[in-house]
C-alpha positions as a printed Julia matrix, in Angstrom:
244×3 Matrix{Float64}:
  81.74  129.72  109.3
  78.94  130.54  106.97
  77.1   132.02  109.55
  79.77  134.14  110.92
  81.04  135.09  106.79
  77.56  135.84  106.28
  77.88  134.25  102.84
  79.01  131.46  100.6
  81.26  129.25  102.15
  83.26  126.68  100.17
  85.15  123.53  101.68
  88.39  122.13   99.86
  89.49  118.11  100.32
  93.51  118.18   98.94
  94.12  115.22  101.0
  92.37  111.44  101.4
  92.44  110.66  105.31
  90.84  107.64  106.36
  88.29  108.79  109.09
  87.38  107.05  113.14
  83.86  106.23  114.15
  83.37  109.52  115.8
  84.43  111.53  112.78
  81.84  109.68  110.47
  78.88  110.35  113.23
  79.81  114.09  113.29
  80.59  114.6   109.17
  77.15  112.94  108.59
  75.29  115.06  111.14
  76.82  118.06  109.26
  75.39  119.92  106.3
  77.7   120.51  103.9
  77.53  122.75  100.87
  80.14  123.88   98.07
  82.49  120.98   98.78
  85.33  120.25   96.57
  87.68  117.19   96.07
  90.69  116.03   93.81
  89.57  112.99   92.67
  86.87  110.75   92.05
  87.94  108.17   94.59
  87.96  110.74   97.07
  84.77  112.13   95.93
  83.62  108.62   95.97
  84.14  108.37  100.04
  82.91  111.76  100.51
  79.43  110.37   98.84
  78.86  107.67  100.79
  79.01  109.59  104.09
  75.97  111.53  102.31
  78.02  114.61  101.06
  78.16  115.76   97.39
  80.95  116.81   95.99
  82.31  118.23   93.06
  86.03  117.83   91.61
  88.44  120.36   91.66
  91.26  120.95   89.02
  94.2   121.77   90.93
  96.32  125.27   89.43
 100.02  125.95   89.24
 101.61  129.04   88.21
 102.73  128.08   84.46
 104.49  131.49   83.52
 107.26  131.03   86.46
 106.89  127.29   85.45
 108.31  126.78   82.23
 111.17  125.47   80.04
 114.44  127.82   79.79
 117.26  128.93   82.27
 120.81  128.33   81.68
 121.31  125.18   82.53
 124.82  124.84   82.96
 124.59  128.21   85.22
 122.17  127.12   87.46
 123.67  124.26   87.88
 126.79  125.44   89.11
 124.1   128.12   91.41
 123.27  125.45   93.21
 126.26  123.3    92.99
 125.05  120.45   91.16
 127.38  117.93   88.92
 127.41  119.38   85.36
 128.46  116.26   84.03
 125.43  113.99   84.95
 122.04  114.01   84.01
 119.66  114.76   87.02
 117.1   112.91   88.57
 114.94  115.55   90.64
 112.24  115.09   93.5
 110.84  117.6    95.13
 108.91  116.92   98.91
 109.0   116.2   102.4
 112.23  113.9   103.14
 110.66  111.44  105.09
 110.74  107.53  104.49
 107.34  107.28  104.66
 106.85  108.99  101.38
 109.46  105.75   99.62
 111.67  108.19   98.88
 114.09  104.95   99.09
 113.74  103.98   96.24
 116.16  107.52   95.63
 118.35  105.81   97.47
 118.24  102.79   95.38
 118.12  104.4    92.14
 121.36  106.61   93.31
 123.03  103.08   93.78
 122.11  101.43   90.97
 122.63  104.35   88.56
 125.54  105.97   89.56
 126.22  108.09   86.42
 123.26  110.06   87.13
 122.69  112.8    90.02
 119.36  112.05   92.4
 118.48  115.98   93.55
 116.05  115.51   96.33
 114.66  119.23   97.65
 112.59  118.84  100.53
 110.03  120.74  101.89
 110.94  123.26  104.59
 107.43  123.71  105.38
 107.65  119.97  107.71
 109.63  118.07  110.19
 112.3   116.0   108.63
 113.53  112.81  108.8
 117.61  113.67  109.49
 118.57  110.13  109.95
 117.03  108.87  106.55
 118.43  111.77  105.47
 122.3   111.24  106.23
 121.49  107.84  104.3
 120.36  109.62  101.79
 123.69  111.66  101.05
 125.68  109.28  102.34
 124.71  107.02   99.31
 125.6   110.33   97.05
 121.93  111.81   96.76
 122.47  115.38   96.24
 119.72  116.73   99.15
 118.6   120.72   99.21
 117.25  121.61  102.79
 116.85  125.31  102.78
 113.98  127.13  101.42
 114.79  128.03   97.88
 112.75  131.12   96.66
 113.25  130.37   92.55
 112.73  126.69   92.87
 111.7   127.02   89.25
 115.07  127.2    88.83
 115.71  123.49   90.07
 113.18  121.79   87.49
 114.49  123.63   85.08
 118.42  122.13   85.52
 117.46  118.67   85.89
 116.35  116.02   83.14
 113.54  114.13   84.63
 110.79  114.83   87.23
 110.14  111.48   90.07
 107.38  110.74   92.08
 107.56  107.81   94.56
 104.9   108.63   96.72
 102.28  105.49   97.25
 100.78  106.08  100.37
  97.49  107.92  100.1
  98.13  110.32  102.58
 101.96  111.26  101.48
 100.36  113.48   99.0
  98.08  115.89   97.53
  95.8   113.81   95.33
  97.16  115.84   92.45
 101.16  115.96   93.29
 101.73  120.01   92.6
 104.74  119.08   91.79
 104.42  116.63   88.95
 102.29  119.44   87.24
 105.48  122.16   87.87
 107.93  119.45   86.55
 105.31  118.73   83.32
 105.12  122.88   82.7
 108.92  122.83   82.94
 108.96  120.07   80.32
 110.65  117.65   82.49
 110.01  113.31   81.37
 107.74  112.47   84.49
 108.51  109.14   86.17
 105.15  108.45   88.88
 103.51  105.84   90.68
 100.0   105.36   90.35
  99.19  108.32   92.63
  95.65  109.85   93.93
  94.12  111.26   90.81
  96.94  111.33   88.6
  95.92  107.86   86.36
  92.76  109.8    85.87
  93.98  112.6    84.32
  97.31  111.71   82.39
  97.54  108.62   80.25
 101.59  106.56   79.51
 103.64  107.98   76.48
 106.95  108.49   75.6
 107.53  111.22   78.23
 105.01  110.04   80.95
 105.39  106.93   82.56
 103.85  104.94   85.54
 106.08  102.59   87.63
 105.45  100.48   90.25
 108.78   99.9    91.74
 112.21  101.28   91.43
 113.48   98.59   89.23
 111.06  100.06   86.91
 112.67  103.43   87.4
 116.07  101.95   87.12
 115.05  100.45   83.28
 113.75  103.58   82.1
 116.53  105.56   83.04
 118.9   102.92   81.47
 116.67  102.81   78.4
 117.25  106.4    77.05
 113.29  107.64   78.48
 112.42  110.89   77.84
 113.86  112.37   74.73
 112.21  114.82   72.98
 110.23  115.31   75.57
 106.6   117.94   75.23
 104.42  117.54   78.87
 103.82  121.19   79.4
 100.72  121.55   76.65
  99.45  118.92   78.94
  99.55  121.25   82.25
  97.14  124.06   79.8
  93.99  122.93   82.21
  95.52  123.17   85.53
  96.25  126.9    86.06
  95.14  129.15   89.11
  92.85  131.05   87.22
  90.82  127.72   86.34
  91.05  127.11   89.63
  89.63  130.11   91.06
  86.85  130.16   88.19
  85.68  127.18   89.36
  85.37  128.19   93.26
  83.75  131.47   92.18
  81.06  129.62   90.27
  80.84  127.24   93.01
C-alpha cells in the first residue's frame, strides 16, 4: 500500500485478535511503520512480534454527544416507559458479548427499563433475542439516525462486554454515554481501567449481581462524566495520525 499511495501509510489495531502460527511468521517478516493501537496490552503483543507501536486516543463526536433533549418526548419517540428509569446498552445483540446479564438485571430489577439497541451493522442473534424481550428488555433493531437521542433519555450507560474480541479496546460507546452525562456501569474492558479510574458516577463490575446492587443503591446521582470525554475527540484523533 505504501508503494502504490506513494506516501505515508499508517496502520490502525481497534481490535485484540489472538493470532495462528502462520500469521506470526508473516507479521514478523513484515516491516511495519506508523502503527497504532488502543491500549498498552495490545501494544504490548504487537512488541513482542518485533513491531512498535504507538497508542491511539480513540475520538467521538462530543457536540452531537451531549446532555439535553426532552426527555419525556423522546421517550415517548421511541416508545419507551416514562415511568421507569432506563438502563441503556448499545451493541451487537449477540450472547457472546454477556449481554445476559440484561436479561438478568431486567429480572431482578423490574422497576427499571433495560433498552438494548443493537448494531445494524452485524448478524444477530434472533433467538437470544426473543429471550431478551420476552423477559421485558425493551430491544431497538433498526438503524436509528439520532441515536444521540437514546443516551440522552436513559439514566445509566452498561457495558457487559468481557471477551477481548467483543469490543473495540476503547468501547465508543461508553465515551458517547460519558459525553451525554450518563452514570457508566463497565467491566474491566480493553483499555478502559487505563484510562478512567471508580467514582461516584463510574463504576467497574464484575458480574451482574454487582450491577443489580448499584442500581438498588441509588448510583449515579449527580452525575458529571462528560469533562472526562475532553481528550477523546476526532480532531485529537486525527492530530495524532497526521503527526504520525
Amino acid at each position: 500500500l505504501e508503494k502504490f499511495l506513494r506516501g505515508k501509510l499508517s496502520v490502525g489495531g481497534v481490535q485484540r485478535k489472538k493470532l495462528t502460527g502462520w500469521q506470526h511468521k508473516i507479521l514478523c517478516q513484515l516491516r511495519f511503520r506508523n502503527i497504532f493501537v488502543l491500549s498498552s496490552a495490545m501494544a504490548n503483543e504487537v512488541h513482542r512480534l518485533g513491531i512498535h507501536a504507538r497508542i491511539l486516543n480513540i475520538g467521538i463526536d462530543r457536540q452531537r454527544y451531549a446532555p439535553g433533549g426532552d426527555v419525556p418526548a423522546l421517550r415517548n419517540k421511541y416508545g419507551i416507559p416514562a415511568d421507569r428509569p432506563v438502563l441503556l446498552h448499545v451493541g451487537h445483540i449477540r450472547e457472546s458479548r454477556n449481554i445476559r446479564w440484561l436479561l438478568e438485571i431486567q429480572q431482578a430489577v423490574p422497576d427499571i427499563q433495560v433498552l438494548l439497541v443493537g448494531s445494524t451493522a452485524t448478524q444477530q442473534d434472533d433467538a437470544f433475542c426473543q429471550r431478551l424481550v420476552h423477559a421485558g428488555v425493551i430491544v431497538l433493531r433498526d438503524f436509528i439516525p439520532d441515536i444521540q437521542e437514546i443516551y440522552q433519555l436513559a439514566n445509566w450507560y452498561c457495558f457487559p462486554v468481557v471477551k477481548d474480541d467483543g469490543a473495540m479496546e476503547t468501547p465508543l460507546s461508553i465515551l458517547e454515554g460519558m459525553a451525554v452525562d450518563l452514570p457508566v456501569i463497565t467491566t474491566r474492558f480493553g483499555r478502559l481501567p487505563e484510562l478512567f479510574e471508580e467514582d461516584s458516577c463510574y463504576r467497574y463490575v464484575d458480574s451482574s449481581a454487582d450491577i443489580i446492587q448499584l442500581l438498588r443503591s441509588g448510583f449515579g446521582h449527580g452525575c458529571h462524566n462528560r469533562p472526562k470525554t475532553e481528550p477523546y475527540t476526532w480532531r485529537a484523533t486525527v492530530e495524532t495520525l497526521l503527526r504520525g
